[in-house]
Steps between C-alpha positions, in 0.01 A plus 500: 500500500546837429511768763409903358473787677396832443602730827294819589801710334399413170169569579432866269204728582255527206214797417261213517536349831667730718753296603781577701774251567589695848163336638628198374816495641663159639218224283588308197285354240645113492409225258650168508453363148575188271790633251430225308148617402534889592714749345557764718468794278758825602361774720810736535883349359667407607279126496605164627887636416433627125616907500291471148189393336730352222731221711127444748347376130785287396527337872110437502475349155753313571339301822151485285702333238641337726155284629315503156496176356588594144573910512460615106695831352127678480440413876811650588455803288146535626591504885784751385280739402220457777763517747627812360171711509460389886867577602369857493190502623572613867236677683452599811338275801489226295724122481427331168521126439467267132421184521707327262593089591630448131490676147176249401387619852179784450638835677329625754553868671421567909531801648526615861397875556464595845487925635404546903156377677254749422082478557305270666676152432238282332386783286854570382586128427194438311541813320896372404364216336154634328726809309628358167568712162332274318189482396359189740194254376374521842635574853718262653358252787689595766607239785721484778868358495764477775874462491693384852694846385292762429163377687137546358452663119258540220514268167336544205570385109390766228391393152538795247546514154807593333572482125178327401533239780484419860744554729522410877709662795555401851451704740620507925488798736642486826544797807803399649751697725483879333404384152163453307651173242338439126665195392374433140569188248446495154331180432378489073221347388252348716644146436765565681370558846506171648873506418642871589232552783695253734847645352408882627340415841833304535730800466240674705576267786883617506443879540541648804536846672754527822683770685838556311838312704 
Protein backbone atom coordinates (compact mmCIF):
# COMPACT_ATOMS: atom_id res chain seq x y z
CA UNK A 1 0.00 0.00 0.00
CA UNK A 2 0.46 3.37 -0.71
CA UNK A 3 0.57 6.05 1.92
CA UNK A 4 -0.34 10.08 0.50
CA UNK A 5 -0.61 12.95 2.27
CA UNK A 6 -1.65 16.27 1.70
CA UNK A 7 -0.63 18.57 4.97
CA UNK A 8 -2.69 21.76 5.86
CA UNK A 9 0.32 23.86 4.20
CA UNK A 10 -0.69 22.99 0.90
CA UNK A 11 -4.00 23.68 1.69
CA UNK A 12 -4.68 27.34 -0.62
CA UNK A 13 -7.64 29.62 0.20
CA UNK A 14 -10.09 29.89 -2.74
CA UNK A 15 -12.95 32.86 -3.57
CA UNK A 16 -15.34 29.99 -3.40
CA UNK A 17 -14.98 28.48 -0.09
CA UNK A 18 -13.31 30.78 2.09
CA UNK A 19 -10.78 28.74 3.12
CA UNK A 20 -7.97 29.51 5.13
CA UNK A 21 -5.23 27.02 5.80
CA UNK A 22 -4.34 28.97 9.28
CA UNK A 23 -7.71 27.33 10.66
CA UNK A 24 -6.43 24.31 9.40
CA UNK A 25 -3.27 24.26 10.81
CA UNK A 26 -1.64 20.85 12.20
CA UNK A 27 -4.46 18.09 10.03
CA UNK A 28 -3.58 16.17 7.00
CA UNK A 29 -5.73 14.71 4.40
CA UNK A 30 -4.28 10.84 4.32
CA UNK A 31 -5.19 8.09 1.90
CA UNK A 32 -3.69 4.77 1.98
CA UNK A 33 -4.16 3.40 -1.54
CA UNK A 34 -3.41 0.28 -3.83
CA UNK A 35 -0.51 1.61 -6.32
CA UNK A 36 -1.21 -1.14 -8.24
CA UNK A 37 -4.73 0.03 -9.22
CA UNK A 38 -4.39 3.92 -8.30
CA UNK A 39 -2.25 6.41 -9.85
CA UNK A 40 -1.68 9.05 -7.67
CA UNK A 41 -2.00 11.99 -9.89
CA UNK A 42 0.58 15.24 -8.87
CA UNK A 43 -0.81 17.98 -6.67
CA UNK A 44 2.29 20.34 -6.32
CA UNK A 45 6.12 18.83 -7.73
CA UNK A 46 7.79 17.90 -6.66
CA UNK A 47 5.58 14.16 -6.70
CA UNK A 48 6.63 10.80 -5.43
CA UNK A 49 10.50 12.16 -6.27
CA UNK A 50 9.83 13.43 -10.02
CA UNK A 51 10.99 17.50 -10.02
CA UNK A 52 8.90 17.21 -13.54
CA UNK A 53 5.79 16.14 -15.18
CA UNK A 54 8.09 14.66 -17.96
CA UNK A 55 10.40 11.87 -15.85
CA UNK A 56 6.67 11.31 -13.37
CA UNK A 57 5.14 10.07 -17.07
CA UNK A 58 7.99 7.94 -18.11
CA UNK A 59 8.26 6.31 -14.39
CA UNK A 60 4.36 5.68 -14.37
CA UNK A 61 4.11 4.17 -17.82
CA UNK A 62 6.64 2.30 -17.11
CA UNK A 63 5.03 0.31 -13.89
CA UNK A 64 1.54 0.16 -16.04
CA UNK A 65 3.56 -1.51 -18.66
CA UNK A 66 4.97 -3.14 -16.40
CA UNK A 67 1.52 -5.30 -15.11
CA UNK A 68 -0.33 -5.27 -18.55
CA UNK A 69 -0.37 -8.51 -19.99
CA UNK A 70 0.51 -7.57 -23.55
CA UNK A 71 1.24 -3.47 -23.43
CA UNK A 72 0.84 -2.32 -27.37
CA UNK A 73 2.79 0.99 -28.85
CA UNK A 74 -0.94 2.77 -29.05
CA UNK A 75 -1.54 1.90 -25.29
CA UNK A 76 1.57 3.40 -24.41
CA UNK A 77 1.12 6.43 -26.53
CA UNK A 78 -2.42 6.78 -25.27
CA UNK A 79 -1.51 6.82 -21.42
CA UNK A 80 1.33 9.33 -22.57
CA UNK A 81 -0.87 11.72 -23.55
CA UNK A 82 -3.67 11.29 -20.78
CA UNK A 83 -1.04 11.46 -18.31
CA UNK A 84 0.23 14.58 -19.71
CA UNK A 85 -3.06 16.69 -19.62
CA UNK A 86 -3.46 15.58 -15.76
CA UNK A 87 0.21 16.35 -14.74
CA UNK A 88 -1.10 19.92 -14.81
CA UNK A 89 -4.20 19.94 -13.58
CA UNK A 90 -3.48 21.07 -9.91
CA UNK A 91 -6.12 22.84 -8.08
CA UNK A 92 -6.60 23.83 -4.97
CA UNK A 93 -8.22 21.58 -1.96
CA UNK A 94 -8.33 18.84 -4.01
CA UNK A 95 -6.09 15.06 -4.20
CA UNK A 96 -6.82 13.37 -7.52
CA UNK A 97 -6.61 9.63 -8.13
CA UNK A 98 -6.94 7.30 -11.81
CA UNK A 99 -7.73 4.14 -11.60
CA UNK A 100 -5.66 2.41 -13.98
CA UNK A 101 -4.73 -1.70 -13.07
CA UNK A 102 -3.43 -2.22 -16.76
CA UNK A 103 -3.53 -0.46 -20.29
CA UNK A 104 -6.77 -2.97 -21.28
CA UNK A 105 -7.90 -1.78 -17.76
CA UNK A 106 -11.11 1.06 -18.26
CA UNK A 107 -9.73 4.41 -16.49
CA UNK A 108 -11.44 5.66 -13.95
CA UNK A 109 -10.91 9.34 -12.24
CA UNK A 110 -11.70 10.01 -8.15
CA UNK A 111 -11.39 13.02 -6.67
CA UNK A 112 -11.13 14.17 -3.06
CA UNK A 113 -12.16 17.92 -2.50
CA UNK A 114 -12.52 18.87 0.95
CA UNK A 115 -12.65 23.12 2.30
CA UNK A 116 -13.61 23.58 6.33
CA UNK A 117 -17.05 22.35 8.10
CA UNK A 118 -19.51 24.84 7.32
CA UNK A 119 -23.69 24.62 7.89
CA UNK A 120 -25.64 22.32 9.55
CA UNK A 121 -23.88 18.84 8.87
CA UNK A 122 -26.50 16.66 7.19
CA UNK A 123 -27.64 19.49 5.05
CA UNK A 124 -24.10 20.19 3.87
CA UNK A 125 -23.24 16.47 3.14
CA UNK A 126 -26.30 15.85 1.25
CA UNK A 127 -25.89 18.98 -0.55
CA UNK A 128 -21.93 17.70 -1.51
CA UNK A 129 -23.29 14.86 -3.15
CA UNK A 130 -26.75 16.20 -4.87
CA UNK A 131 -24.49 19.29 -6.78
CA UNK A 132 -23.21 17.87 -10.11
CA UNK A 133 -22.53 19.99 -13.49
CA UNK A 134 -24.21 17.73 -15.31
CA UNK A 135 -27.32 17.55 -16.35
CA UNK A 136 -28.73 14.44 -13.95
CA UNK A 137 -31.79 11.98 -15.19
CA UNK A 138 -33.05 12.19 -11.77
CA UNK A 139 -31.70 12.93 -8.24
CA UNK A 140 -29.52 10.55 -6.71
CA UNK A 141 -30.94 8.07 -3.84
CA UNK A 142 -29.05 9.02 -1.18
CA UNK A 143 -27.98 6.41 1.67
CA UNK A 144 -25.77 6.25 4.45
CA UNK A 145 -22.09 4.83 4.40
CA UNK A 146 -19.45 4.60 7.15
CA UNK A 147 -15.71 4.22 7.06
CA UNK A 148 -13.78 3.06 10.58
CA UNK A 149 -11.84 6.52 9.43
CA UNK A 150 -13.92 9.14 8.72
CA UNK A 151 -17.29 7.91 10.59
CA UNK A 152 -20.92 8.37 9.17
CA UNK A 153 -21.40 10.00 5.36
CA UNK A 154 -23.82 10.40 2.56
CA UNK A 155 -23.68 8.08 -0.77
CA UNK A 156 -25.32 8.52 -3.72
CA UNK A 157 -24.62 7.37 -7.63
CA UNK A 158 -25.72 10.03 -10.35
CA UNK A 159 -26.81 8.96 -13.83
CA UNK A 160 -26.43 11.91 -16.36
CA UNK A 161 -25.97 12.05 -19.82
CA UNK A 162 -22.90 12.98 -21.49
CA UNK A 163 -22.18 12.80 -25.24
CA UNK A 164 -25.40 11.07 -26.23
CA UNK A 165 -25.07 8.46 -23.43
CA UNK A 166 -25.23 7.65 -19.83
CA UNK A 167 -22.79 8.19 -17.54
CA UNK A 168 -22.57 7.29 -13.77
CA UNK A 169 -20.48 8.91 -10.82
CA UNK A 170 -19.93 7.92 -7.31
CA UNK A 171 -20.42 9.96 -4.91
CA UNK A 172 -19.22 10.03 -0.66
CA UNK A 173 -19.34 13.01 1.70
CA UNK A 174 -17.92 12.87 4.96
CA UNK A 175 -17.48 15.84 8.03
CA UNK A 176 -14.45 14.83 9.52
CA UNK A 177 -11.94 16.80 11.77
CA UNK A 178 -12.11 20.59 10.10
CA UNK A 179 -13.07 19.43 6.62
CA UNK A 180 -16.44 18.96 4.69
CA UNK A 181 -14.93 15.69 2.11
CA UNK A 182 -16.55 15.08 -1.63
CA UNK A 183 -14.90 12.03 -2.71
CA UNK A 184 -16.16 11.36 -6.31
CA UNK A 185 -15.47 8.24 -8.83
CA UNK A 186 -16.01 8.19 -12.29
CA UNK A 187 -17.70 4.99 -12.97
CA UNK A 188 -18.92 4.88 -17.24
CA UNK A 189 -21.71 3.35 -18.36
CA UNK A 190 -24.19 1.83 -16.20
CA UNK A 191 -22.75 -1.71 -16.84
CA UNK A 192 -20.10 -1.06 -15.03
CA UNK A 193 -21.40 -0.48 -11.57
CA UNK A 194 -21.34 -3.77 -10.09
CA UNK A 195 -17.61 -3.71 -10.91
CA UNK A 196 -16.19 0.00 -10.02
CA UNK A 197 -18.87 0.52 -7.19
CA UNK A 198 -16.92 -1.95 -4.85
CA UNK A 199 -13.45 -0.50 -6.33
CA UNK A 200 -14.37 3.32 -5.06
CA UNK A 201 -15.97 2.47 -1.65
CA UNK A 202 -12.64 0.51 -1.30
CA UNK A 203 -10.34 3.51 -1.64
CA UNK A 204 -12.94 5.25 0.41
CA UNK A 205 -12.18 2.92 3.27
CA UNK A 206 -8.35 4.09 3.33
CA UNK A 207 -8.92 7.88 3.73
CA UNK A 208 -8.51 9.36 6.77
CA UNK A 209 -8.15 12.82 8.49
CA UNK A 210 -5.61 13.09 11.71
CA UNK A 211 -3.78 15.79 13.56
CA UNK A 212 -0.40 16.35 11.67
CA UNK A 213 2.98 14.47 13.71
Amino acid sequence: MTHHELTSDDIQPTGDDGLDPRTADGWEVLVEHDPGLWIALPARWPHQGHDTARSWIAATVRDVVARTAAPTRAGKKWLVKVLDRLATWQTPNELKFMYLPSLSSELSLLRIQFGLVYGDREATLRELVLESDLPGIEPPVLEDVTTDSLGLGVYGLRYAELDGGITVTSIFAFRSGPFDLRVTCDVGPPEFVPVKVPVARAFVDGISIVRAT
